[in-house]
Structure formats: structure tokens, C-alpha cells
CSV table of C-alpha atoms and ligand atoms in Angstrom, one decimal:
chain,number,residue,atom,x,y,z
A,1,MET,CA,46.5,92.1,70.9
A,2,VAL,CA,45.6,89.3,73.6
A,3,PHE,CA,43.4,90.5,76.5
A,4,THR,CA,43.0,88.9,79.9
A,5,VAL,CA,39.6,88.7,80.6
A,6,THR,CA,38.1,88.1,84.1
A,7,GLU,CA,36.4,85.1,84.3
A,8,ALA,CA,35.1,85.8,87.6
A,9,GLN,CA,31.4,87.0,87.2
A,10,SER,CA,30.1,89.5,89.7
A,11,VAL,CA,26.6,88.3,89.7
A,12,ASP,CA,25.0,84.7,89.6
A,13,LEU,CA,24.4,84.1,85.7
A,14,THR,CA,22.5,81.2,85.9
A,15,ARG,CA,19.6,82.4,84.1
A,16,ILE,CA,21.5,83.4,81.3
A,17,ARG,CA,21.7,80.4,78.9
A,18,VAL,CA,24.8,78.6,78.6
A,19,GLU,CA,25.7,79.7,74.9
A,20,ILE,CA,25.3,83.4,75.8
A,21,ARG,CA,27.8,82.9,78.8
A,22,ASN,CA,30.1,81.4,76.6
A,23,LEU,CA,30.2,84.3,74.8
A,24,GLN,CA,31.1,86.6,78.0
A,25,SER,CA,34.9,86.8,77.2
A,26,ARG,CA,34.3,87.7,73.4
A,27,LEU,CA,32.3,90.2,74.4
A,28,VAL,CA,34.5,91.7,77.0
A,29,GLU,CA,37.2,91.5,74.3
A,30,TRP,CA,35.1,93.4,71.5
A,31,ARG,CA,34.0,96.1,74.1
A,32,ARG,CA,37.8,96.5,75.2
A,33,LYS,CA,38.9,97.1,71.8
A,34,LEU,CA,36.6,99.5,71.1
A,35,HIS,CA,37.4,101.3,74.3
A,36,GLN,CA,40.9,101.6,73.3
A,37,LYS,CA,39.7,103.5,70.0
A,38,PRO,CA,37.2,105.7,71.0
A,39,GLU,CA,35.7,108.4,68.3
A,40,LEU,CA,33.5,111.2,68.5
A,41,GLY,CA,30.0,111.4,66.9
A,42,PHE,CA,30.2,110.8,63.0
A,43,GLN,CA,34.0,110.1,62.8
A,44,GLU,CA,33.3,106.4,63.9
A,45,GLN,CA,35.4,104.7,61.2
A,46,LEU,CA,37.4,102.4,62.9
A,47,THR,CA,34.0,101.4,65.0
A,48,ALA,CA,32.0,100.9,61.9
A,49,GLU,CA,35.2,98.6,60.7
A,50,PHE,CA,35.2,96.7,63.5
A,51,ILE,CA,31.6,96.1,63.3
A,52,GLN,CA,31.4,95.7,59.7
A,53,GLN,CA,34.3,92.8,60.0
A,54,LYS,CA,32.3,91.1,62.1
A,55,LEU,CA,29.3,90.9,60.4
A,56,GLN,CA,31.0,90.0,57.5
A,57,GLU,CA,32.7,87.0,59.5
A,58,TRP,CA,29.3,86.0,60.6
A,59,GLN,CA,27.8,86.3,56.9
A,60,ILE,CA,25.3,88.8,58.5
A,61,PRO,CA,23.7,91.1,55.5
A,62,HIS,CA,24.3,94.9,56.3
A,63,ARG,CA,24.5,98.2,54.9
A,64,THR,CA,27.0,100.6,55.9
A,65,GLY,CA,27.6,104.5,55.8
A,66,ILE,CA,24.4,105.2,56.6
A,67,ALA,CA,24.1,108.7,58.2
A,68,LYS,CA,28.1,108.8,57.7
A,69,THR,CA,29.1,106.0,59.8
A,70,GLY,CA,26.1,104.1,60.7
A,71,ILE,CA,25.3,100.6,59.8
A,72,VAL,CA,22.1,98.3,59.8
A,73,ALA,CA,22.3,94.7,60.3
A,74,THR,CA,19.2,92.6,59.1
A,75,ILE,CA,19.2,89.0,60.4
A,76,VAL,CA,16.5,87.2,58.7
A,77,SER,CA,14.9,84.0,60.2
A,78,ASN,CA,13.8,80.7,58.6
A,79,SER,CA,9.9,81.8,58.7
A,80,PRO,CA,8.2,85.0,58.0
A,81,GLY,CA,6.9,87.3,60.9
A,82,LYS,CA,7.2,90.9,62.1
A,83,VAL,CA,10.4,93.2,62.4
A,84,LEU,CA,12.2,94.3,65.5
A,85,ALA,CA,14.9,96.5,65.6
A,86,ILE,CA,17.4,96.7,68.2
A,87,ARG,CA,19.3,100.2,68.5
A,88,ALA,CA,23.2,100.8,69.8
A,89,ASP,CA,25.2,104.0,69.8
A,90,MET,CA,28.6,103.9,69.0
A,91,ASP,CA,30.2,107.3,69.8
A,92,ALA,CA,32.5,108.3,72.5
A,93,LEU,CA,33.3,111.6,74.5
A,94,PRO,CA,35.8,114.4,74.3
A,95,ILE,CA,37.1,113.5,77.8
A,96,GLN,CA,40.7,112.5,78.6
A,97,GLU,CA,40.5,108.9,80.1
A,98,ALA,CA,42.1,109.0,84.0
A,99,ASN,CA,41.6,105.0,84.2
A,100,GLU,CA,45.1,102.9,84.4
A,101,VAL,CA,43.9,99.9,82.9
A,102,SER,CA,45.1,97.6,80.1
A,103,TYR,CA,42.3,98.7,77.6
A,104,ARG,CA,42.4,102.7,78.5
A,105,SER,CA,41.8,104.9,75.6
A,106,GLN,CA,44.5,105.2,73.1
A,107,HIS,CA,43.1,108.1,71.5
A,108,ASP,CA,44.2,111.3,73.6
A,109,GLY,CA,41.0,113.6,74.2
A,110,LYS,CA,38.9,110.9,74.0
A,111,MET,CA,36.8,108.2,75.8
A,112,HIS,CA,34.0,105.9,75.6
A,113,ALA,CA,32.9,107.4,78.9
A,114,CYS,CA,29.3,106.4,78.3
A,115,GLY,CA,29.4,103.2,77.8
A,116,HIS,CA,28.4,103.1,74.0
A,117,ASP,CA,31.0,100.7,73.7
A,118,GLY,CA,29.5,98.4,76.0
A,119,HIS,CA,26.2,98.8,73.8
A,120,THR,CA,27.9,98.3,70.7
A,121,ALA,CA,29.4,95.2,72.2
A,122,ILE,CA,26.1,93.6,73.2
A,123,ALA,CA,24.4,94.2,69.8
A,124,LEU,CA,27.4,92.4,68.0
A,125,GLY,CA,26.4,89.6,70.5
A,126,THR,CA,22.9,89.6,69.9
A,127,ALA,CA,23.8,89.7,66.3
A,128,TYR,CA,25.7,86.8,66.3
A,129,TYR,CA,23.6,84.6,68.7
A,130,LEU,CA,20.6,85.7,66.3
A,131,SER,CA,22.5,84.5,63.3
A,132,GLN,CA,23.2,81.0,64.9
A,133,HIS,CA,19.6,80.3,66.3
A,134,LYS,CA,17.2,81.4,63.3
A,135,ASP,CA,14.6,78.9,64.3
A,136,ASN,CA,14.0,80.1,67.7
A,137,TRP,CA,11.9,83.0,66.0
A,138,ASN,CA,9.9,84.3,63.0
A,139,GLY,CA,10.4,87.6,61.0
A,140,ILE,CA,13.4,89.7,60.8
A,141,VAL,CA,15.4,91.7,63.4
A,142,LYS,CA,17.2,94.7,62.2
A,143,ILE,CA,20.3,95.8,64.2
A,144,ILE,CA,20.8,99.6,64.2
A,145,PHE,CA,24.5,100.8,65.1
A,146,GLN,CA,24.1,104.4,65.4
A,147,PRO,CA,26.5,107.3,65.6
A,148,ALA,CA,26.7,110.7,67.1
A,149,GLU,CA,24.3,110.1,70.1
A,150,GLU,CA,26.2,112.6,72.4
A,151,GLY,CA,25.5,115.2,69.9
A,152,PRO,CA,24.8,116.1,67.3
A,153,GLY,CA,22.6,113.3,67.0
A,154,GLY,CA,22.6,110.4,64.6
A,155,ALA,CA,19.1,108.9,65.2
A,156,LYS,CA,17.2,111.5,62.8
A,157,PRO,CA,19.5,111.2,59.9
A,158,MET,CA,19.3,107.4,60.0
A,159,ILE,CA,15.8,107.6,60.4
A,160,GLU,CA,15.7,110.0,57.2
A,161,ALA,CA,17.6,107.4,55.7
A,162,GLY,CA,15.1,104.9,55.9
A,163,VAL,CA,16.4,102.7,58.3
A,164,LEU,CA,13.1,102.1,60.1
A,165,HIS,CA,11.5,101.1,56.3
A,166,ASN,CA,12.1,98.3,53.7
A,167,PRO,CA,11.2,96.2,55.6
A,168,GLU,CA,9.0,98.1,57.9
A,169,VAL,CA,10.1,98.0,61.5
A,170,ASP,CA,7.0,97.3,64.1
A,171,ALA,CA,8.9,97.9,67.2
A,172,ILE,CA,12.2,98.9,68.4
A,173,ILE,CA,14.3,98.5,71.5
A,174,GLY,CA,17.5,99.7,72.9
A,175,LEU,CA,19.5,99.7,76.2
A,176,HIS,CA,21.8,101.9,78.0
A,177,LEU,CA,24.4,100.7,80.5
A,178,PHE,CA,23.6,102.6,83.5
A,179,ASN,CA,25.9,103.1,86.5
A,180,ASN,CA,23.1,104.9,88.3
A,181,LEU,CA,21.7,101.3,88.8
A,182,PRO,CA,23.9,98.4,90.7
A,183,LEU,CA,24.9,95.4,88.2
A,184,GLY,CA,21.8,93.1,88.4
A,185,LYS,CA,19.2,95.5,88.0
A,186,VAL,CA,17.1,96.7,85.2
A,187,GLY,CA,15.2,100.1,85.1
A,188,VAL,CA,12.0,99.9,82.8
A,189,ARG,CA,9.0,101.6,82.6
A,190,ALA,CA,6.1,102.5,80.2
A,191,GLY,CA,5.9,106.4,78.9
A,192,ALA,CA,9.0,108.8,79.7
A,193,LEU,CA,11.9,107.3,80.8
A,194,MET,CA,14.5,110.2,79.9
A,195,ALA,CA,13.6,114.1,79.5
A,196,ALA,CA,13.3,116.4,76.4
A,197,VAL,CA,16.8,118.4,76.1
A,198,GLU,CA,16.6,122.0,75.0
A,199,CYS,CA,18.9,124.7,75.2
A,200,PHE,CA,19.0,128.4,74.8
A,201,ARG,CA,21.3,131.3,74.4
A,202,CYS,CA,20.7,134.6,75.3
A,203,GLN,CA,22.6,138.2,74.6
A,204,ILE,CA,21.3,141.2,77.1
A,205,LEU,CA,22.2,144.5,75.2
A,206,GLY,CA,22.1,147.4,77.3
A,207,LYS,CA,24.3,150.5,77.1
A,208,GLY,CA,27.8,150.5,78.7
A,209,GLY,CA,29.5,153.6,80.7
A,210,HIS,CA,31.1,154.6,84.1
A,211,GLY,CA,30.6,152.5,87.0
A,212,ALA,CA,30.3,155.6,88.8
A,213,MET,CA,27.5,156.9,86.8
A,214,PRO,CA,24.9,154.5,86.4
A,215,ASP,CA,22.0,156.7,85.4
A,216,GLN,CA,23.9,157.0,82.1
A,217,THR,CA,23.6,153.4,81.2
A,218,VAL,CA,21.3,150.4,81.0
A,219,ASP,CA,23.3,148.0,83.3
A,220,SER,CA,23.1,144.6,81.6
A,221,ILE,CA,24.3,143.0,84.5
A,222,VAL,CA,21.3,143.9,86.6
A,223,VAL,CA,19.0,143.0,83.9
A,224,ALA,CA,20.6,139.6,83.3
A,225,SER,CA,20.6,139.0,87.1
A,226,GLN,CA,16.9,139.7,87.2
A,227,ILE,CA,16.5,137.2,84.3
A,228,VAL,CA,18.4,134.3,86.0
A,229,ASN,CA,16.1,135.1,89.3
A,230,ALA,CA,12.9,134.9,87.5
A,231,LEU,CA,13.5,132.0,85.2
A,232,GLN,CA,13.4,129.9,88.4
A,233,THR,CA,9.9,130.9,88.5
A,234,ILE,CA,9.0,129.0,85.2
A,235,VAL,CA,9.4,125.4,87.3
A,236,SER,CA,8.1,126.6,90.7
A,237,ARG,CA,5.3,128.8,89.6
A,238,ASN,CA,4.2,127.9,85.8
A,239,VAL,CA,4.8,123.9,85.6
A,240,ARG,CA,2.2,121.6,87.0
A,241,PRO,CA,3.8,120.6,90.4
A,242,LEU,CA,3.2,117.0,89.4
A,243,ASP,CA,5.4,117.6,86.3
A,244,ALA,CA,9.1,117.3,86.8
A,245,ALA,CA,11.2,119.8,84.7
A,246,VAL,CA,14.3,121.5,84.8
A,247,VAL,CA,15.7,125.2,83.8
A,248,THR,CA,19.1,125.6,84.5
A,249,VAL,CA,21.2,128.9,83.5
A,250,GLY,CA,24.9,127.3,83.2
A,251,GLU,CA,26.5,130.1,81.7
A,252,LEU,CA,26.7,134.0,82.5
A,253,HIS,CA,29.4,136.1,81.0
A,254,ALA,CA,29.5,140.3,81.4
A,255,GLY,CA,31.8,142.6,82.1
A,256,THR,CA,35.6,143.6,81.7
A,257,ALA,CA,36.4,145.7,84.7
A,258,LEU,CA,35.0,146.5,88.5
A,259,ASN,CA,34.2,150.1,87.3
A,260,ILE,CA,32.7,149.5,83.9
A,261,ILE,CA,29.1,149.2,83.4
A,262,ALA,CA,29.1,146.4,81.0
A,263,ASP,CA,26.9,147.0,77.7
A,264,THR,CA,26.2,143.0,77.3
A,265,ALA,CA,25.5,140.1,78.8
A,266,LYS,CA,25.4,136.6,77.8
A,267,MET,CA,23.7,133.5,79.3
A,268,SER,CA,23.1,130.0,78.0
A,269,GLY,CA,21.3,127.3,79.9
A,270,THR,CA,19.4,123.9,79.5
A,271,ILE,CA,16.1,122.9,79.7
A,272,ARG,CA,14.3,119.3,80.6
A,273,TYR,CA,10.8,118.0,81.0
A,274,PHE,CA,9.2,114.7,80.6
A,275,ASN,CA,5.8,115.6,79.4
A,276,PRO,CA,5.8,116.9,75.9
A,277,ASP,CA,2.9,119.6,76.6
A,278,LEU,CA,5.3,121.4,78.4
A,279,GLU,CA,7.4,122.2,75.0
A,280,ASN,CA,5.4,125.2,74.4
A,281,LEU,CA,4.6,126.6,78.0
A,282,ILE,CA,8.4,127.0,79.1
A,283,ARG,CA,9.6,128.2,75.7
A,284,GLU,CA,6.6,130.5,75.7
A,285,ARG,CA,7.6,131.7,79.8
A,286,LEU,CA,11.0,131.5,78.9
A,287,GLU,CA,11.0,134.5,76.5
A,288,ALA,CA,7.9,136.5,78.0
A,289,ILE,CA,10.4,136.5,81.3
A,290,ILE,CA,13.3,137.8,79.5
A,291,ALA,CA,11.3,140.6,77.1
A,292,GLY,CA,9.5,141.7,80.2
A,293,ILE,CA,12.5,142.5,82.1
A,294,CYS,CA,14.7,143.8,79.2
A,295,GLN,CA,11.7,145.8,78.4
A,296,MET,CA,11.2,146.9,82.3
A,297,HIS,CA,15.0,148.1,81.6
A,298,GLY,CA,15.2,149.5,78.2
A,299,ALA,CA,17.1,147.0,77.2
A,300,ASN,CA,17.1,144.5,74.2
A,301,TYR,CA,17.8,141.0,73.7
A,302,GLU,CA,18.7,138.2,71.1
A,303,LEU,CA,17.3,134.8,72.3
A,304,ASN,CA,17.9,131.4,70.4
A,305,HIS,CA,16.2,128.4,72.0
A,306,TRP,CA,16.3,125.1,70.3
A,307,GLN,CA,15.4,121.5,71.2
A,308,LEU,CA,17.8,119.0,70.7
A,309,TYR,CA,16.1,115.7,71.7
A,310,PRO,CA,12.3,115.2,72.4
A,311,PRO,CA,11.4,113.2,75.7
A,312,THR,CA,12.1,109.4,75.6
A,313,ILE,CA,8.9,107.7,75.7
A,314,ASN,CA,8.3,104.0,75.8
A,315,ASP,CA,5.1,102.2,74.2
A,316,SER,CA,3.5,100.2,77.7
A,317,ALA,CA,3.1,97.2,75.4
A,318,ILE,CA,6.7,97.1,74.4
A,319,ALA,CA,7.9,98.3,77.7
A,320,GLU,CA,5.7,95.3,79.7
A,321,LEU,CA,7.7,92.8,76.8
A,322,VAL,CA,11.0,94.3,78.1
A,323,ARG,CA,10.0,94.0,81.9
A,324,SER,CA,8.8,90.5,81.7
A,325,VAL,CA,12.0,89.2,79.8
A,326,ALA,CA,14.1,91.4,82.3
A,327,ALA,CA,12.4,89.7,85.4
A,328,GLU,CA,13.8,86.3,83.8
A,329,VAL,CA,17.1,87.5,83.5
A,330,VAL,CA,18.0,89.6,86.8
A,331,GLU,CA,16.7,88.5,90.6
A,332,THR,CA,12.9,89.0,90.6
A,333,PRO,CA,11.2,90.9,91.7
A,334,VAL,CA,14.1,93.4,93.3
A,335,GLY,CA,16.0,93.1,90.0
A,336,VAL,CA,13.4,95.2,88.1
A,337,VAL,CA,13.3,99.2,88.9
A,338,PRO,CA,9.8,100.1,87.6
A,339,GLU,CA,10.0,103.9,88.3
A,340,CYS,CA,13.6,104.4,86.9
A,341,GLN,CA,13.6,108.2,85.4
A,342,THR,CA,16.4,110.3,84.5
A,343,THR,CA,16.4,113.9,83.4
A,344,ALA,CA,19.4,113.3,81.2
A,345,GLY,CA,18.4,112.9,77.0
A,346,GLU,CA,18.5,110.4,74.4
A,347,ASP,CA,18.3,110.6,70.8
A,348,MET,CA,16.4,107.2,70.8
A,349,SER,CA,13.6,109.1,71.5
A,350,PHE,CA,13.0,110.1,67.6
A,351,PHE,CA,13.1,106.4,67.2
A,352,LEU,CA,10.3,106.1,69.7
A,353,GLN,CA,8.4,108.9,67.9
A,354,GLU,CA,8.2,106.9,64.8
A,355,VAL,CA,7.6,103.2,65.8
A,356,PRO,CA,6.2,101.8,69.4
A,357,GLY,CA,9.6,100.7,71.5
A,358,CYS,CA,11.2,100.7,74.7
A,359,TYR,CA,14.3,102.0,76.0
A,360,PHE,CA,15.7,100.9,79.3
A,361,PHE,CA,18.5,101.1,81.6
A,362,LEU,CA,20.9,98.1,82.2
A,363,GLY,CA,22.7,98.3,85.7
A,364,SER,CA,26.4,98.3,85.5
A,365,ALA,CA,27.8,99.8,88.7
A,366,ASN,CA,29.8,97.6,91.0
A,367,PRO,CA,31.1,99.7,93.7
A,368,ASP,CA,33.1,96.7,95.3
A,369,ARG,CA,35.3,96.8,92.2
A,370,GLY,CA,35.5,100.4,92.2
A,371,LEU,CA,33.1,100.6,89.1
A,372,ALA,CA,30.7,103.1,90.2
A,373,TYR,CA,31.8,106.5,88.6
A,374,PRO,CA,29.2,108.5,86.9
A,375,HIS,CA,28.9,108.8,83.4
A,376,HIS,CA,30.6,111.3,81.5
A,377,HIS,CA,33.3,111.0,84.2
A,378,PRO,CA,37.1,110.3,83.1
A,379,ARG,CA,37.0,107.3,85.6
A,380,PHE,CA,33.9,105.9,84.1
A,381,ASP,CA,33.8,102.1,83.9
A,382,PHE,CA,31.4,99.6,84.1
A,383,ASP,CA,31.2,95.8,85.3
A,384,GLU,CA,31.5,93.9,82.1
A,385,THR,CA,29.2,91.1,83.5
A,386,ALA,CA,26.2,93.3,82.3
A,387,LEU,CA,27.2,92.6,78.8
A,388,GLY,CA,26.1,88.9,78.5
A,389,MET,CA,22.6,90.4,80.6
A,390,GLY,CA,22.4,92.8,77.9
A,391,VAL,CA,22.6,90.1,75.1
A,392,GLU,CA,20.5,87.7,77.2
A,393,ILE,CA,17.8,90.4,77.6
A,394,PHE,CA,17.7,91.2,73.7
A,395,VAL,CA,17.5,87.6,72.6
A,396,ARG,CA,14.8,87.0,75.0
A,397,CYS,CA,13.0,89.9,73.8
A,398,VAL,CA,13.2,88.9,70.0
A,399,GLU,CA,12.2,85.3,71.1
A,400,LYS,CA,9.0,86.6,73.0
A,401,PHE,CA,8.0,89.3,70.1
A,402,LEU,CA,8.7,87.4,67.4
A,403,SER,CA,7.4,84.2,69.0
A,404,ASN,CA,7.0,81.4,66.6
A,405,LYS,CA,4.8,79.3,69.3
A,406,SER,CA,1.0,79.3,68.0
A,407,CYS,CA,-1.2,81.2,70.8
B,1,NI,NI1,25.2,107.6,76.8
């Protein structure tokens, strides 16, 4: 299928080298092909086939089928050196696309609504460029195409499958297209960029009865309501005010009729924080509050609490590498947003627990072109000019980190 690719660029791309600018229409074509065939986590068969086909075409050695659908491409330069990994996620979301574009999703109920199609296209463009320019750097670049970032998480099984070994990865970088920032801006910081994601489910076990005779019951709705209120004190009274955290109760279900006291109430919620020290504090307070209020009322409870992803924490030296490189690609100094953080989470965090690295945001919103819907929205789309910028930043990071210039 032939795509009509908009040639007009939304920002000045003179800082991006000509060869990468010339790749732009192919980046857009790849991204749109991937966009049309979105696949959910660990089901990225067509996506993996597409990546594999490109890597074969470019004669880039690669391993497939890692953590089901993951792929690792290995590009070896012409001289020995360190090993830098670049990670791209490739999964889509269970959302019905509402955009009326020529490249809209052809898979009912599935959509690339987070931009991972763009991440895959950027990683492919980077692989292609690096494979054509092996004299500009030393060592090895591993490109990790990871499944299932949106859940249940493909990073951990890829790490367990050994993608950071043989050869050992010295550092890792990755990016997320980000509609919270306009095109032409890059969000990068040392330390925590994204929050830990934890989940809990709790069932309050009271004693049901007649709505007119509460004295004969343990009202699970009253107990649950007090718990919802008291949980708000974790952030306001227990967490150090300079540490950001979130405790959200997102679901509360109880009762069947207006004159019946419900014997059980179910609630669930999400917890976010940046400082890893808060993991135990919040966990302990959550259970203490639930246990205490249940005990006060003579109710019982069942609580499940688990961490989905740890906080995404950047190494300061690698963050500085990305910052310095981004400053060459986007308008400086306004283009680099130093204190960019979000309470969303990422399983890039597992890679960053293993090796020093940096995850960063590449601004992709363009309100003038109607491209500013938030991630995970059925009308999400981004300014594809960001694709070439992403490739340029990755390529410059490789050339700087794996520099063959003697210092
Ligand atoms: Ni995402």
C-alpha cells in the first residue's frame, strides 16, 4: 500500500543530519503500517514479523521470539568498544480508534494510542542508520524491541532471557513520545522520571442484614467509606511533603438494594511514588489503616497489594549524555525541559535497575494540527516530525557514548 506522506515539517530540522531527514518519509511509512496493525502485549506477531523483515533486508543480526515476541538486533561497529542498548516498546492498547485518518487501526478494538508504533519506527530508523555508518563509533549497539509494556510487562522476561548479557550492556537509553510536551522539546532529568506503579484490591467482610436494623449487622459500606477517607492521610500525613505520591481508590462496589445492609464491599486502587524508600511506608500504612478500621467495627478484610513497575530512575551521567545530545537537536536552551516528571509508570524501570541508563520524553504534540490528545485517548495521534528527531537523538547518543575520538 502506498502512503501519502506529509512532507511539510512542523519544526526546523536543520539540526538533523541530511541522511536522517531523508529517512523521514520511510519512518512515517513504517509507523503508519504499524499503526494500522496494532497488537496487544505478547501478541505482537505481525509487528515482530515487520521488524524482522526490515532487519533481514538490512542484514542486521538479530534474535527473535524473546519473551514471546521480543527481538534484539545487534549492530557491531568496525572497532571494539562499549555496548549501548536502545529499548523500544511495540505493543498497543485495547482502545477503539476514533481518528478518521488514512492509516487508522484496522484491528477492531485495538489501537496504538500511546505512540509505541512511533517508538518501533524510531528504533528501526536508528538500526538502519547505524548499520550504514559503522565507522562513526566503536563497540556494539543492541536494539531491544520489547513486547507488552502496557501490561503485563515485557521488560522483566526479556531481562530474565539474558538480553543485557552476551555481550554485557554498559548502558541503556530509551524514549517515549510525549504529547504533554510540544514538538521540539525534550524532557530529560537525572533521578526519577516516572513513578512506581502499585495496585491493591481489598474486600471488606462485614455482616449483612436489614437496612432498618443496623444494630444486628456490620455495615461493610460504612467500614469501606471510612477506609477510603483514612487512606487520604497516607499522602497528606505520612509521606514527607517533599516526596510526591498518589493513593487513588478507583473502584468501590457494595450493596444490592436500598434497604439491605451489604455484607461485603470491594475496593481497588493505584499507588504511585518516585522515591523507592516509600515502597514499604505506603504498603505498611495501607494495611494498618484497613486493619485498624476493620477491627474497630468488627469486620474482616482480604487485601492484595502488588507492585507492577518500580520507579523509572535515570543515571545522572547517562541523563547528562542525553541532555547534551538533545540540546544539539532541539532549540536550545528552551528545547530541553529539565524537570519533566510524570506519575505514569514504565517497565523501562526494570532495565534501569540492571544497568545505568536514561529514559526521556520526546515532545510530540502539535495543537495547530490537532495532534494534542493525551496518551491512551481514542483520538491520540502525534506529530510524525518527532520520528526523525528521535532517530537523530539516538544516533548522536551512540556516537557520543561509543565515541571513537581519543580524549
Ligand atoms: Ni507508552
